[in-house]
Short mmCIF file of C-alpha atoms and ligand atoms in Angstrom, two decimals:
data_model
loop_
_atom_site.label_atom_id
_atom_site.label_comp_id
_atom_site.label_asym_id
_atom_site.label_seq_id
_atom_site.Cartn_x
_atom_site.Cartn_y
_atom_site.Cartn_z
CA UNK A 1 7.77 14.74 -9.23
CA UNK A 2 4.86 12.67 -7.89
CA UNK A 3 5.37 8.75 -7.96
CA UNK A 4 1.67 8.16 -8.34
CA UNK A 5 -0.78 10.46 -10.33
CA UNK A 6 -4.48 9.34 -10.94
CA UNK A 7 -6.60 11.67 -12.79
CA UNK A 8 -10.39 11.80 -13.24
CA UNK A 9 -10.72 8.03 -12.72
CA UNK A 10 -14.02 6.53 -13.09
CA UNK A 11 -14.85 2.86 -12.65
CA UNK A 12 -18.09 1.14 -13.61
CA UNK A 13 -18.94 -2.44 -12.79
CA UNK A 14 -21.67 -4.42 -14.49
CA UNK A 15 -24.37 -2.98 -16.86
CA UNK A 16 -28.03 -2.33 -17.04
CA UNK A 17 -29.74 -2.95 -13.54
CA UNK A 18 -26.50 -4.26 -12.30
CA UNK A 19 -24.48 -1.06 -13.18
CA UNK A 20 -22.45 0.24 -10.22
CA UNK A 21 -20.40 3.37 -10.35
CA UNK A 22 -17.57 2.53 -7.97
CA UNK A 23 -15.48 5.73 -8.92
CA UNK A 24 -16.98 8.91 -10.15
CA UNK A 25 -13.86 11.08 -11.04
CA UNK A 26 -11.08 10.68 -8.44
CA UNK A 27 -7.78 12.70 -8.98
CA UNK A 28 -4.86 12.17 -6.69
CA UNK A 29 -1.07 12.74 -6.62
CA UNK A 30 1.44 11.11 -4.29
CA UNK A 31 5.06 12.26 -3.66
CA UNK A 32 7.80 10.11 -2.81
CA UNK A 33 8.22 10.26 1.02
CA UNK A 34 4.57 11.01 1.63
CA UNK A 35 1.85 8.79 3.11
CA UNK A 36 -1.60 9.31 2.24
CA UNK A 37 -4.68 7.70 4.05
CA UNK A 38 -7.89 7.03 2.26
CA UNK A 39 -10.99 6.90 4.48
CA UNK A 40 -14.66 6.34 3.61
CA UNK A 41 -17.61 4.18 4.33
CA UNK A 42 -17.83 0.67 2.99
CA UNK A 43 -18.69 0.70 -0.76
CA UNK A 44 -17.19 4.26 -1.22
CA UNK A 45 -14.61 2.87 -3.64
CA UNK A 46 -11.38 2.62 -1.55
CA UNK A 47 -10.48 -0.80 -2.55
CA UNK A 48 -11.34 -0.03 -6.26
CA UNK A 49 -9.08 3.16 -6.26
CA UNK A 50 -6.09 1.01 -4.81
CA UNK A 51 -6.66 -1.78 -7.22
CA UNK A 52 -6.47 0.67 -10.16
CA UNK A 53 -3.58 2.52 -8.52
CA UNK A 54 -1.80 -0.90 -8.35
CA UNK A 55 -2.57 -1.61 -12.05
CA UNK A 56 -4.58 -4.78 -10.90
CA UNK A 57 -7.64 -3.29 -12.64
CA UNK A 58 -8.16 -0.92 -15.37
CA UNK A 59 -10.21 2.24 -15.08
CA UNK A 60 -13.33 3.02 -17.13
CA UNK A 61 -11.95 6.32 -17.82
CA UNK A 62 -9.04 8.56 -16.57
CA UNK A 63 -5.40 8.15 -16.39
CA UNK A 64 -2.79 6.48 -13.93
CA UNK A 65 0.86 7.49 -14.02
CA UNK A 66 3.27 5.48 -12.02
CA UNK A 67 6.91 6.52 -11.73
CA UNK A 68 6.32 8.68 -14.71
CA UNK A 69 5.12 5.73 -16.86
CA UNK A 70 1.28 6.08 -18.36
CA UNK A 71 -0.04 2.74 -17.29
CA UNK A 72 -2.62 2.46 -20.28
CA UNK A 73 0.25 2.91 -22.63
CA UNK A 74 2.10 -0.13 -21.21
CA UNK A 75 1.74 -3.79 -22.56
CA UNK A 76 1.23 -6.72 -20.10
CA UNK A 77 4.84 -7.37 -19.90
CA UNK A 78 5.85 -3.82 -19.07
CA UNK A 79 3.00 -3.70 -16.66
CA UNK A 80 3.84 -6.82 -14.88
CA UNK A 81 7.39 -5.41 -14.44
CA UNK A 82 6.17 -2.15 -13.11
CA UNK A 83 4.09 -4.15 -10.53
CA UNK A 84 7.23 -6.34 -9.77
CA UNK A 85 9.76 -3.52 -9.46
CA UNK A 86 7.89 -0.43 -8.27
CA UNK A 87 4.80 -1.58 -6.36
CA UNK A 88 4.38 -3.21 -3.12
CA UNK A 89 1.00 -4.43 -1.70
CA UNK A 90 0.08 -5.01 2.06
CA UNK A 91 -3.36 -6.62 2.77
CA UNK A 92 -5.49 -6.88 5.92
CA UNK A 93 -4.84 -10.64 6.16
CA UNK A 94 -0.94 -10.33 5.72
CA UNK A 95 -1.05 -13.08 2.92
CA UNK A 96 2.25 -14.78 4.00
CA UNK A 97 3.09 -18.06 2.86
CA UNK A 98 2.90 -20.43 5.63
CA UNK A 99 5.49 -22.85 4.47
CA UNK A 100 8.29 -20.22 4.42
CA UNK A 101 10.12 -18.42 7.15
CA UNK A 102 9.85 -14.65 7.63
CA UNK A 103 12.94 -14.04 5.68
CA UNK A 104 12.03 -16.45 2.92
CA UNK A 105 8.59 -14.70 2.54
CA UNK A 106 10.49 -11.20 2.28
CA UNK A 107 13.00 -12.25 -0.23
CA UNK A 108 10.71 -14.33 -2.26
CA UNK A 109 10.03 -11.16 -4.80
CA UNK A 110 13.70 -10.93 -5.10
CA UNK A 111 14.26 -14.65 -5.82
CA UNK A 112 11.53 -14.64 -8.55
CA UNK A 113 13.26 -11.60 -9.93
CA UNK A 114 16.54 -13.72 -10.26
CA UNK A 115 18.56 -12.07 -7.54
CA UNK A 116 21.11 -14.35 -6.15
CA UNK A 117 20.22 -16.07 -3.12
CA UNK A 118 23.11 -14.62 -0.82
CA UNK A 119 22.22 -11.07 -1.97
CA UNK A 120 18.57 -11.51 -1.50
CA UNK A 121 19.05 -12.93 2.09
CA UNK A 122 21.42 -10.00 3.02
CA UNK A 123 18.59 -7.62 1.82
CA UNK A 124 15.95 -9.46 3.65
CA UNK A 125 17.94 -9.47 6.82
CA UNK A 126 18.67 -5.87 6.66
CA UNK A 127 14.95 -4.89 6.07
CA UNK A 128 13.80 -7.23 8.78
CA UNK A 129 16.25 -5.73 11.14
CA UNK A 130 15.00 -2.09 10.22
CA UNK A 131 11.60 -3.37 11.35
CA UNK A 132 12.86 -4.85 14.60
CA UNK A 133 12.45 -8.41 13.49
CA UNK A 134 16.00 -9.85 13.53
CA UNK A 135 15.26 -12.45 16.08
CA UNK A 136 12.09 -13.46 14.12
CA UNK A 137 13.76 -13.82 10.72
CA UNK A 138 13.97 -17.63 10.71
CA UNK A 139 10.43 -18.29 12.25
CA UNK A 140 7.45 -19.34 10.29
CA UNK A 141 4.36 -17.15 10.13
CA UNK A 142 2.45 -19.29 12.67
CA UNK A 143 5.11 -18.55 15.01
CA UNK A 144 4.86 -14.88 14.79
CA UNK A 145 2.14 -12.47 16.44
CA UNK A 146 -0.22 -10.61 14.26
CA UNK A 147 1.81 -7.39 14.65
CA UNK A 148 5.00 -9.20 13.62
CA UNK A 149 3.25 -10.89 10.60
CA UNK A 150 2.23 -7.53 9.22
CA UNK A 151 5.70 -6.10 9.71
CA UNK A 152 7.02 -9.01 7.65
CA UNK A 153 4.49 -8.28 5.13
CA UNK A 154 5.48 -4.47 5.00
CA UNK A 155 9.36 -5.71 4.50
CA UNK A 156 8.05 -7.87 1.54
CA UNK A 157 6.16 -5.11 -0.01
CA UNK A 158 9.12 -2.72 -0.21
CA UNK A 159 12.02 -5.19 -0.71
CA UNK A 160 14.14 -4.45 -3.72
CA UNK A 161 13.53 -0.74 -3.27
CA UNK A 162 9.91 -0.78 -4.45
CA UNK A 163 8.79 2.77 -4.17
CA UNK A 164 5.04 2.70 -4.20
CA UNK A 165 3.38 0.98 -1.30
CA UNK A 166 -0.36 0.37 -1.34
CA UNK A 167 -2.03 -1.06 1.68
CA UNK A 168 -5.65 -2.03 2.26
CA UNK A 169 -6.76 -2.02 6.01
CA UNK A 170 -3.11 -3.04 6.93
CA UNK A 171 -4.08 -2.64 10.61
CA UNK A 172 -7.73 -4.21 10.17
CA UNK A 173 -6.80 -7.57 11.86
CA UNK A 174 -4.64 -6.00 14.70
CA UNK A 175 -5.21 -4.60 18.20
CA UNK A 176 -4.73 -0.87 18.59
CA UNK A 177 -1.19 -1.02 19.75
CA UNK A 178 -0.09 -3.19 16.79
CA UNK A 179 -2.21 -1.17 14.39
CA UNK A 180 -0.46 2.04 15.62
CA UNK A 181 3.08 0.29 15.27
CA UNK A 182 2.18 -0.82 11.64
CA UNK A 183 1.25 2.79 10.72
CA UNK A 184 4.38 4.13 12.23
CA UNK A 185 6.38 1.62 10.27
CA UNK A 186 4.75 2.60 7.17
CA UNK A 187 5.51 6.30 7.90
CA UNK A 188 9.23 5.37 8.80
CA UNK A 189 9.28 3.57 5.33
CA UNK A 190 7.93 6.77 3.66
CA UNK A 191 10.79 8.50 5.26
CA UNK A 192 13.30 6.61 3.21
CA UNK A 193 11.37 7.95 0.05
CA UNK A 194 8.55 5.37 -0.44
CA UNK A 195 5.28 6.82 -1.41
CA UNK A 196 2.26 5.15 0.46
CA UNK A 197 -1.49 4.96 0.10
CA UNK A 198 -3.05 3.38 3.01
CA UNK A 199 -6.81 2.55 3.23
CA UNK A 200 -8.05 2.45 6.89
CA UNK A 201 -11.44 3.06 8.71
CA UNK A 202 -9.73 4.33 11.86
CA UNK A 203 -9.33 7.98 11.88
CA UNK A 204 -6.83 7.96 14.75
CA UNK A 205 -4.68 5.69 12.44
CA UNK A 206 -5.25 7.90 9.41
CA UNK A 207 -4.13 10.84 11.30
CA UNK A 208 -0.63 9.46 11.07
CA UNK A 209 -0.53 10.06 7.36
CA UNK A 210 0.60 13.37 5.85
CA UNK A 211 -2.74 13.64 4.28
CA UNK A 212 -6.13 12.14 4.54
CA UNK A 213 -8.47 11.70 1.57
CA UNK A 214 -12.08 11.05 2.26
CA UNK A 215 -14.24 9.21 -0.34
CA UNK A 216 -17.84 8.92 -0.54
CA UNK A 217 -19.90 7.22 -3.24
CA UNK A 218 -16.67 7.25 -5.49
CA UNK A 219 -15.96 10.80 -4.97
CA UNK A 220 -13.46 12.69 -3.03
CA UNK A 221 -15.42 14.73 -0.47
CA UNK A 222 -12.87 16.07 1.59
CA UNK A 223 -8.96 16.13 2.26
CA UNK A 224 -7.08 17.11 5.32
CA UNK A 225 -3.31 17.89 5.72
CA UNK A 226 -1.70 16.40 8.80
CA UNK A 227 -1.30 18.46 11.72
CA UNK A 228 2.09 20.29 11.82
CA UNK A 229 3.75 20.38 15.18
CA UNK A 230 2.34 23.56 16.81
CA UNK A 231 0.05 24.12 13.86
CA UNK A 232 -3.49 23.62 13.05
CA UNK A 233 -5.03 20.97 10.89
CA UNK A 234 -6.22 22.42 7.67
CA UNK A 235 -9.30 21.01 6.16
CA UNK A 236 -11.04 21.46 2.74
CA UNK A 237 -14.40 20.23 1.99
CA UNK A 238 -15.61 21.12 -1.45
P1 ADP B 301 -14.76 0.13 -0.35
O1 ADP B 301 -13.43 -0.65 -0.66
O2 ADP B 301 -14.78 1.50 -0.02
O3 ADP B 301 -15.69 -0.74 0.54
P2 ADP B 301 -15.04 -1.03 -3.12
O4 ADP B 301 -14.12 -0.16 -3.96
O5 ADP B 301 -14.86 -2.32 -2.74
O6 ADP B 301 -15.51 0.15 -1.87
O7 ADP B 301 -16.62 -0.94 -3.94
C1 ADP B 301 -17.20 0.24 -4.41
C2 ADP B 301 -18.60 -0.14 -5.03
O8 ADP B 301 -18.29 -1.07 -6.34
C3 ADP B 301 -19.56 -0.88 -4.28
O9 ADP B 301 -20.70 -0.56 -4.57
C4 ADP B 301 -19.19 -2.42 -4.72
O10 ADP B 301 -20.18 -3.27 -4.38
C5 ADP B 301 -18.84 -2.25 -6.09
N1 ADP B 301 -17.87 -3.35 -6.64
C6 ADP B 301 -16.61 -3.48 -6.20
N2 ADP B 301 -16.00 -4.45 -6.82
C7 ADP B 301 -16.86 -4.99 -7.80
C8 ADP B 301 -16.88 -5.92 -8.72
N3 ADP B 301 -15.83 -6.75 -8.93
N4 ADP B 301 -18.14 -6.08 -9.50
C9 ADP B 301 -19.13 -5.44 -9.23
N5 ADP B 301 -19.20 -4.39 -8.32
C10 ADP B 301 -18.08 -4.20 -7.54
#
């Protein structure tokens, strides 16, 4: 069963002369364990799609199902709970809290959920260990490199078994090597059953995903499956 299913999404901002159609009917399904990259020029609707998939914005029409729940049918509380328990966000600029250590940043969502401190800390330490950050756990963000900060942000996004990871240009502020390592970490996270949607403008990085979806003017204009070892890249351009 798909963890995220969006169907025929449209999004219109503004009205009259200021009317902009950001999405013109986008459908997409993401299975647990799979990583989908979204590519497209600036203004093609990538961030809008991610915001709607993350329940941060409502579509003008179309539907969003997350973990088998129809988002439109949920009240504000249930929607907030879905966001808290199922969805993790990663942003280009990391968005870590400067006054908290790496492990405190990672465990904050758990503590806000009322998880006991000791348990939250064990979970945070385990995740940071998986991402190769055991030594950095008690450092503050300004004592970490950009790549390390983004790894902390990934840990925070999936802490507490969040199953849908939405990332908007997670490697945008990083050099090539760190950008690649962030994509590899998202991939490794998917192998634990997480479904990930990653916006990137970098074709090389996008090729690490299982599928690459190309948006243009709010429409899907192409989709490529990942290269299988020894196989050929399949491509469909409707
Ligand atoms: P991308 O992420 O691919 O750059 P966006 O989803 O940010 O594209 O934007 C798609 C289109 O919608 C653009 O034309 C953009 O100007 C417009 N848009 C995005 N957000 C808003 C908003 N809050 N109000 C009005 N127009 C918006």
